[in-house]
Amino acid sequence: MRSVLKIMLANIKSKKDAFKGIIALMAIITFSFAVSLSNRANVNRAVTEGTERAEIGDMIVEFNHGKLTDDMLKAVAESPDIEYYRTETALKLHKPVQIDGTKKSHPNGLRKNYGRIRFFNDECTKIAYDNKKVEKGEIYLPYKMFGDKDVKIGSTLKIQTPNGFDESFTVKGFYEDVVTGSIFFGSYSAVISDEDYDRIFGEKTESYDEPLPFVTAHDNVIMAANEGIKLKDLRTDLNEKCGFFENSEYILDKAIIENLNSLVANIGTKFVYVFVILLLVIVFITINDSIVSSIEMEYTTLGILKANGFTKEKIKLIFMLQYLIALAIGAFIGIAVSIPATAYLGGQFMRVTALYTENKFSLVPCMLTVTGIIAVCMLFVANAV
């Protein structure tokens, strides 16, 4: 065994450029899939846990205020296909707001805290409150407004109603909007106190029939279907009974919310997988060229080794150990670098989903993937010698 190691070290020294190349390629491969795999798992977990925590059911159906009738709600309540439902109201702002005197198009909606909202700390690096009471005169903005140069905690935000900019609030922080917080949605709903909300709703909302309304209201019906019920069939049934969905403004399925929030992470992972496959092909080519050139250059030496009792298996072992070491070093470097990179990219994904995303590194799946890649490479080396 000592002779095998001695020859292997000599071979590494003579082929150090190829050895370094394999290390670099394996480090890039490991880094790429480890970061992508970890962030995808983190994002998907944040999305799934977020929709469950917000209890958004299977769909959210929005109606202009006044269009949702008692007969419609009765049909929903009596439907054997519906597990549960609830209604919530919200306000739409049709005119720009002012933040410290600067006109802004966002936020464009107001809502209450119905008890399923989480609030960030001042730096938006973690969740500070799983739920909290919003006081009169306070307003919390959706996370996707964090980083706007015109918005900061303590800013004065004024809302335009039919009476002018007569509703003034102090920005107290940012919250996690599970439903429409993603950058793929144009909704920027802010959270205000129940008292402020009820006052604006009761005194300053206008009809959607107004040609240029300032503030309007809409009703949301959040519902979950019983297990085994297809949403398509549920929609058909309620439409036939009371025209429920036909009279709505739009329907937002839970699946759409989850897919949009996970879209970037899932697509990015697929691109990374293609990239990793291409790099593996380069690794195989590099290993093959290195083995072929080694055999050609050391043909006489190999003949002497065989004459002195070195079997083909021992020669194969030399090459396998050589590339095993290179691949292992590269994998170690890749994982070491990917751990802090995962933490950094987790924050970048938050800007897309607006959901608090933990920066957990998927060590076990990554190690299993590394082991699989190295095993495939070892099989390739064994067949190439």
Tab-separated table of N, CA and C in Angstrom, residues 2 58 65 108-109 131 157 181 197 202 206 216 266 301 331 339 349 353:
chain	number	residue	atom	x	y	z
A	2	ARG	N	2.011	1.175	0.689
A	2	ARG	CA	2.911	2.314	0.742
A	2	ARG	C	3.408	2.682	-0.649
A	58	ASP	N	-58.175	27.300	0.263
A	58	ASP	CA	-57.801	26.894	-1.089
A	58	ASP	C	-57.931	28.031	-2.081
A	65	HIS	N	-67.362	45.833	-2.763
A	65	HIS	CA	-68.246	45.920	-1.595
A	65	HIS	C	-69.685	46.178	-2.040
A	108	ASN	N	-51.175	50.791	-1.874
A	108	ASN	CA	-52.422	51.039	-2.605
A	108	ASN	C	-53.604	50.305	-1.975
A	109	GLY	N	-53.437	49.905	-0.705
A	109	GLY	CA	-54.520	49.240	0.000
A	109	GLY	C	-54.326	49.321	1.507
A	131	ASN	N	-47.581	38.206	16.242
A	131	ASN	CA	-48.828	38.965	16.147
A	131	ASN	C	-48.716	40.147	17.113
A	157	LEU	N	-47.007	59.172	6.708
A	157	LEU	CA	-47.704	58.733	5.495
A	157	LEU	C	-49.119	59.299	5.511
A	181	GLY	N	-47.622	39.538	-1.051
A	181	GLY	CA	-46.349	40.197	-0.758
A	181	GLY	C	-45.292	39.992	-1.816
A	197	TYR	N	-59.210	51.912	10.709
A	197	TYR	CA	-59.816	51.222	9.569
A	197	TYR	C	-61.330	51.415	9.570
A	202	GLY	N	-66.170	53.478	7.346
A	202	GLY	CA	-67.529	53.979	7.578
A	202	GLY	C	-67.776	55.376	7.046
A	206	GLU	N	-66.053	55.107	-0.981
A	206	GLU	CA	-66.973	55.490	-2.047
A	206	GLU	C	-67.383	54.257	-2.836
A	216	THR	N	-62.134	52.861	-1.968
A	216	THR	CA	-63.241	51.921	-2.112
A	216	THR	C	-62.976	50.706	-1.228
A	266	ASN	N	-37.396	27.754	-7.836
A	266	ASN	CA	-37.541	26.498	-8.585
A	266	ASN	C	-36.916	26.586	-9.972
A	301	THR	N	7.226	3.182	-17.477
A	301	THR	CA	7.179	3.040	-16.021
A	301	THR	C	6.124	2.039	-15.596
A	331	ALA	N	-15.091	19.123	-3.034
A	331	ALA	CA	-16.396	19.089	-2.372
A	331	ALA	C	-16.341	19.812	-1.029
A	339	ILE	N	-22.024	27.534	2.615
A	339	ILE	CA	-22.758	27.788	3.860
A	339	ILE	C	-23.003	29.287	4.064
A	349	PHE	N	-33.644	36.186	-1.698
A	349	PHE	CA	-34.923	35.552	-2.040
A	349	PHE	C	-36.067	36.211	-1.285
A	353	THR	N	-40.008	36.972	-2.491
A	353	THR	CA	-41.201	36.385	-1.885
A	353	THR	C	-41.817	37.274	-0.810
